[in-house]
Amino acid sequence: MPQMNRDQRNAAWQAAHQWRAHATQTQPSGLMGSLKLLLTWLAFGALMVVGVVLGLVFLLIGWAMMPFVRHKMKKRMEQMRADQAQDIGGDDYAHTQPRSGYQDALEGSYEVKQETPHR
C-alpha cells in the first residue's frame, strides 16, 4: 500500500482528515445541542421565506409598473419625433442663429474667428 502512505503525507489529505475529525467532534450532543440546531434551522428557514416573499412582492410591483413606464416612454418618443420634425421642417432654424460666424455642433456652440495677421 505505497499509494495510501503517499496520500496520507499529502497536505490536502491531512487537512481534509482534520476537518472531518473536527466536524464529528462539533456535532450537537444532548438536548441543548439539538435545540440550538433546531433554532438555527428555523431561523434560516424563516429568513428564506421572508426573502422569497420580498422577491415576489418586488416582482409584482415591477410588473404592475410596466404599463406606466411604457406610456411615459411612448410620450417621450412622440416628443422627440415632434422636435425632430420641427428641426427638419422649415427655415425657423436658420433665423434663430444670431450671426453667420456661429456654428452649432453636438457638443455646443462655437464661433469661427477671423485670423488677424501678426506684426
PDB file of C-alpha atoms in Angstrom:
ATOM      1  CA  MET A   1       0.000   0.000   0.000  1.00  0.00           C
ATOM      2  CA  PRO A   2       2.512   2.638  -1.005  1.00  0.00           C
ATOM      3  CA  GLN A   3      -0.314   4.693  -2.531  1.00  0.00           C
ATOM      4  CA  MET A   4      -2.005   5.070   0.863  1.00  0.00           C
ATOM      5  CA  ASN A   5       1.154   6.319   2.578  1.00  0.00           C
ATOM      6  CA  ARG A   6       1.762   8.878  -0.148  1.00  0.00           C
ATOM      7  CA  ASP A   7      -1.863  10.142   0.178  1.00  0.00           C
ATOM      8  CA  GLN A   8      -1.549  10.390   3.933  1.00  0.00           C
ATOM      9  CA  ARG A   9       1.534  12.595   3.583  1.00  0.00           C
ATOM     10  CA  ASN A  10      -0.351  14.908   1.195  1.00  0.00           C
ATOM     11  CA  ALA A  11      -1.192  18.257   2.842  1.00  0.00           C
ATOM     12  CA  ALA A  12      -4.676  18.404   1.315  1.00  0.00           C
ATOM     13  CA  TRP A  13      -5.469  14.893   2.553  1.00  0.00           C
ATOM     14  CA  GLN A  14      -4.299  15.790   6.061  1.00  0.00           C
ATOM     15  CA  ALA A  15      -6.390  18.970   6.063  1.00  0.00           C
ATOM     16  CA  ALA A  16      -9.476  17.044   4.924  1.00  0.00           C
ATOM     17  CA  HIS A  17      -8.896  14.439   7.628  1.00  0.00           C
ATOM     18  CA  GLN A  18      -8.586  17.185  10.269  1.00  0.00           C
ATOM     19  CA  TRP A  19     -11.795  18.852   9.060  1.00  0.00           C
ATOM     20  CA  ARG A  20     -13.636  15.536   9.217  1.00  0.00           C
ATOM     21  CA  ALA A  21     -12.400  14.924  12.777  1.00  0.00           C
ATOM     22  CA  HIS A  22     -13.377  18.449  13.811  1.00  0.00           C
ATOM     23  CA  ALA A  23     -16.863  18.057  12.269  1.00  0.00           C
ATOM     24  CA  THR A  24     -17.528  14.844  14.184  1.00  0.00           C
ATOM     25  CA  GLN A  25     -16.441  16.484  17.437  1.00  0.00           C
ATOM     26  CA  THR A  26     -18.676  19.541  16.990  1.00  0.00           C
ATOM     27  CA  GLN A  27     -21.907  17.668  16.346  1.00  0.00           C
ATOM     28  CA  PRO A  28     -24.591  18.657  18.830  1.00  0.00           C
ATOM     29  CA  SER A  29     -24.864  16.389  21.801  1.00  0.00           C
ATOM     30  CA  GLY A  30     -27.682  16.345  24.274  1.00  0.00           C
ATOM     31  CA  LEU A  31     -30.855  18.386  24.436  1.00  0.00           C
ATOM     32  CA  MET A  32     -29.208  21.842  24.279  1.00  0.00           C
ATOM     33  CA  GLY A  33     -27.239  20.999  21.151  1.00  0.00           C
ATOM     34  CA  SER A  34     -30.307  19.638  19.392  1.00  0.00           C
ATOM     35  CA  LEU A  35     -32.374  22.642  20.438  1.00  0.00           C
ATOM     36  CA  LYS A  36     -29.691  25.029  19.169  1.00  0.00           C
ATOM     37  CA  LEU A  37     -29.529  23.180  15.846  1.00  0.00           C
ATOM     38  CA  LEU A  38     -33.334  23.266  15.520  1.00  0.00           C
ATOM     39  CA  LEU A  39     -33.485  27.011  16.249  1.00  0.00           C
ATOM     40  CA  THR A  40     -30.724  27.670  13.741  1.00  0.00           C
ATOM     41  CA  TRP A  41     -32.579  25.801  11.005  1.00  0.00           C
ATOM     42  CA  LEU A  42     -35.840  27.554  11.892  1.00  0.00           C
ATOM     43  CA  ALA A  43     -34.160  30.969  11.719  1.00  0.00           C
ATOM     44  CA  PHE A  44     -32.567  30.084   8.378  1.00  0.00           C
ATOM     45  CA  GLY A  45     -35.910  28.857   7.016  1.00  0.00           C
ATOM     46  CA  ALA A  46     -37.716  31.993   8.210  1.00  0.00           C
ATOM     47  CA  LEU A  47     -35.123  34.211   6.513  1.00  0.00           C
ATOM     48  CA  MET A  48     -35.507  32.226   3.290  1.00  0.00           C
ATOM     49  CA  VAL A  49     -39.293  32.606   3.406  1.00  0.00           C
ATOM     50  CA  VAL A  50     -39.015  36.358   4.033  1.00  0.00           C
ATOM     51  CA  GLY A  51     -36.548  36.691   1.152  1.00  0.00           C
ATOM     52  CA  VAL A  52     -38.797  34.801  -1.264  1.00  0.00           C
ATOM     53  CA  VAL A  53     -41.854  36.826  -0.241  1.00  0.00           C
ATOM     54  CA  LEU A  54     -39.988  40.126  -0.673  1.00  0.00           C
ATOM     55  CA  GLY A  55     -38.704  38.997  -4.057  1.00  0.00           C
ATOM     56  CA  LEU A  56     -42.207  38.126  -5.221  1.00  0.00           C
ATOM     57  CA  VAL A  57     -43.587  41.439  -3.965  1.00  0.00           C
ATOM     58  CA  PHE A  58     -40.928  43.418  -5.856  1.00  0.00           C
ATOM     59  CA  LEU A  59     -41.534  41.312  -8.959  1.00  0.00           C
ATOM     60  CA  LEU A  60     -45.271  42.036  -8.839  1.00  0.00           C
ATOM     61  CA  ILE A  61     -44.633  45.756  -8.283  1.00  0.00           C
ATOM     62  CA  GLY A  62     -42.319  45.785 -11.298  1.00  0.00           C
ATOM     63  CA  TRP A  63     -44.884  44.045 -13.473  1.00  0.00           C
ATOM     64  CA  ALA A  64     -47.589  46.469 -12.294  1.00  0.00           C
ATOM     65  CA  MET A  65     -45.413  49.486 -13.196  1.00  0.00           C
ATOM     66  CA  MET A  66     -44.646  48.305 -16.743  1.00  0.00           C
ATOM     67  CA  PRO A  67     -47.690  49.981 -18.390  1.00  0.00           C
ATOM     68  CA  PHE A  68     -46.842  53.305 -16.746  1.00  0.00           C
ATOM     69  CA  VAL A  69     -43.209  53.129 -17.870  1.00  0.00           C
ATOM     70  CA  ARG A  70     -44.308  52.167 -21.385  1.00  0.00           C
ATOM     71  CA  HIS A  71     -46.715  55.116 -21.521  1.00  0.00           C
ATOM     72  CA  LYS A  72     -44.024  57.527 -20.314  1.00  0.00           C
ATOM     73  CA  MET A  73     -41.504  56.255 -22.875  1.00  0.00           C
ATOM     74  CA  LYS A  74     -44.132  56.480 -25.629  1.00  0.00           C
ATOM     75  CA  LYS A  75     -44.814  60.130 -24.759  1.00  0.00           C
ATOM     76  CA  ARG A  76     -41.075  60.872 -24.718  1.00  0.00           C
ATOM     77  CA  MET A  77     -40.621  59.296 -28.160  1.00  0.00           C
ATOM     78  CA  GLU A  78     -43.531  61.313 -29.542  1.00  0.00           C
ATOM     79  CA  GLN A  79     -41.944  64.495 -28.189  1.00  0.00           C
ATOM     80  CA  MET A  80     -38.567  63.619 -29.706  1.00  0.00           C
ATOM     81  CA  ARG A  81     -40.186  62.910 -33.092  1.00  0.00           C
ATOM     82  CA  ALA A  82     -42.052  66.214 -32.936  1.00  0.00           C
ATOM     83  CA  ASP A  83     -38.831  68.083 -32.124  1.00  0.00           C
ATOM     84  CA  GLN A  84     -37.013  66.355 -34.971  1.00  0.00           C
ATOM     85  CA  ALA A  85     -39.821  67.117 -37.421  1.00  0.00           C
ATOM     86  CA  GLN A  86     -39.776  70.774 -36.362  1.00  0.00           C
ATOM     87  CA  ASP A  87     -35.992  70.957 -36.910  1.00  0.00           C
ATOM     88  CA  ILE A  88     -36.274  69.454 -40.384  1.00  0.00           C
ATOM     89  CA  GLY A  89     -39.491  71.249 -41.345  1.00  0.00           C
ATOM     90  CA  GLY A  90     -38.595  74.832 -42.057  1.00  0.00           C
ATOM     91  CA  ASP A  91     -36.414  77.890 -42.105  1.00  0.00           C
ATOM     92  CA  ASP A  92     -37.055  78.626 -38.444  1.00  0.00           C
ATOM     93  CA  TYR A  93     -33.717  77.104 -37.568  1.00  0.00           C
ATOM     94  CA  ALA A  94     -31.776  79.351 -39.935  1.00  0.00           C
ATOM     95  CA  HIS A  95     -33.365  82.509 -38.499  1.00  0.00           C
ATOM     96  CA  THR A  96     -32.520  81.586 -34.926  1.00  0.00           C
ATOM     97  CA  GLN A  97     -28.752  81.876 -35.469  1.00  0.00           C
ATOM     98  CA  PRO A  98     -27.541  85.249 -34.169  1.00  0.00           C
ATOM     99  CA  ARG A  99     -24.588  85.697 -36.567  1.00  0.00           C
ATOM    100  CA  SER A 100     -23.193  83.855 -39.515  1.00  0.00           C
ATOM    101  CA  GLY A 101     -19.903  83.293 -37.650  1.00  0.00           C
ATOM    102  CA  TYR A 102     -21.600  80.938 -35.211  1.00  0.00           C
ATOM    103  CA  GLN A 103     -21.945  77.232 -35.876  1.00  0.00           C
ATOM    104  CA  ASP A 104     -23.933  74.658 -33.944  1.00  0.00           C
ATOM    105  CA  ALA A 105     -22.416  71.314 -33.111  1.00  0.00           C
ATOM    106  CA  LEU A 106     -23.471  68.384 -30.988  1.00  0.00           C
ATOM    107  CA  GLU A 107     -21.153  69.485 -28.201  1.00  0.00           C
ATOM    108  CA  GLY A 108     -22.421  73.074 -28.137  1.00  0.00           C
ATOM    109  CA  SER A 109     -21.888  76.328 -29.983  1.00  0.00           C
ATOM    110  CA  TYR A 110     -18.625  77.695 -31.218  1.00  0.00           C
ATOM    111  CA  GLU A 111     -17.527  80.763 -33.137  1.00  0.00           C
ATOM    112  CA  VAL A 112     -15.120  80.783 -36.062  1.00  0.00           C
ATOM    113  CA  LYS A 113     -12.849  83.788 -35.589  1.00  0.00           C
ATOM    114  CA  GLN A 114     -11.035  85.530 -38.388  1.00  0.00           C
ATOM    115  CA  GLU A 115      -7.272  85.330 -38.074  1.00  0.00           C
ATOM    116  CA  THR A 116      -5.527  88.658 -37.808  1.00  0.00           C
ATOM    117  CA  PRO A 117      -2.045  88.986 -39.249  1.00  0.00           C
ATOM    118  CA  HIS A 118       0.629  89.237 -36.565  1.00  0.00           C
ATOM    119  CA  ARG A 119       3.049  92.177 -36.761  1.00  0.00           C
TER     120      ARG A 119
END
